């Protein structure tokens, strides 16, 4: 199973690693990207520790990609970055720490704005990582709009928070790296699942004004490989914009997903975005948390495109097309859950 998993990621004939096996921490290991990255690093010969709020969820997520004996090689540490719980244990002896955690949804004991929680979590993690002597933090953040005035860009709480977290983490450990990506296409990606559910459940696709904005969706397999490469590539502190090979509008993405789901949906194009209302309605239709959907939709103020296209070559990764990414993600999805539209 390990060999199949590694080959399935589509690894390029990459440069030799600049270092030997390392001790690596993956936070958010139960998430869409973390649950792929931790097994990838283990298969690459590294010692891997996984960190998150729910140890059981982490173990279940990892078991989807590893044999039982392999999954047992990953040490799981339960904790909470917002509260600072478990960080000392998680970071002890670690060479490279991946920060893949976001706080856009509240738990039962949290009432604060997600931006406050994200900054607090980043500060807690940055301080603990620096204190533990971690040599590199690798952060996965988000692309920022490039075609709108600065005032409008700042209006997105979600994207402004991502930028602030990036600054905190990269300032804490000098040799750190941030990857900035748009929508990740994978079976467990919340953004992708949200789009699929809308296509499945809306008899008429109502497309707000943000449908015309362009972005570069990236295959979860490709972002996993890029992140893995960041543990070993030798360069000073930097941020890299990353994206898939296809530039698509959100309307084109939705149309392609509908085609691959084998559904034919009429569409209505609106002249406004009406995010507060449309976001809550879309969340209800998709069965998603409005606390997640609203900040994401607020960020749709312009094109989300990579500043350059050199990251994949620099990191030695071959990119999958958008269509290939969606087909793979839907295939993985159907292995555990039947898609209503197909």
CSV table of C-alpha atoms in Angstrom, one decimal, residues 24-25 27 49-51 75 77-78 85-94 125:
chain,number,residue,atom,x,y,z
A,24,UNK,CA,9.0,16.1,11.5
A,25,UNK,CA,5.8,17.4,13.1
A,27,UNK,CA,-0.1,19.7,12.7
A,49,UNK,CA,4.8,13.0,14.8
A,50,UNK,CA,1.1,14.1,14.2
A,51,UNK,CA,-0.6,16.8,16.3
A,75,UNK,CA,3.3,9.2,17.1
A,77,UNK,CA,0.0,14.0,20.2
A,78,UNK,CA,-3.3,15.5,21.2
A,85,UNK,CA,-1.9,22.7,25.2
A,86,UNK,CA,0.5,19.9,24.1
A,87,UNK,CA,2.8,22.1,22.1
A,88,UNK,CA,5.9,21.5,24.2
A,89,UNK,CA,5.6,17.7,23.9
A,90,UNK,CA,4.7,17.9,20.2
A,91,UNK,CA,7.7,20.1,19.3
A,92,UNK,CA,10.3,18.3,21.5
A,93,UNK,CA,13.2,17.2,19.3
A,94,UNK,CA,11.6,18.3,16.1
A,125,UNK,CA,3.0,27.8,17.9
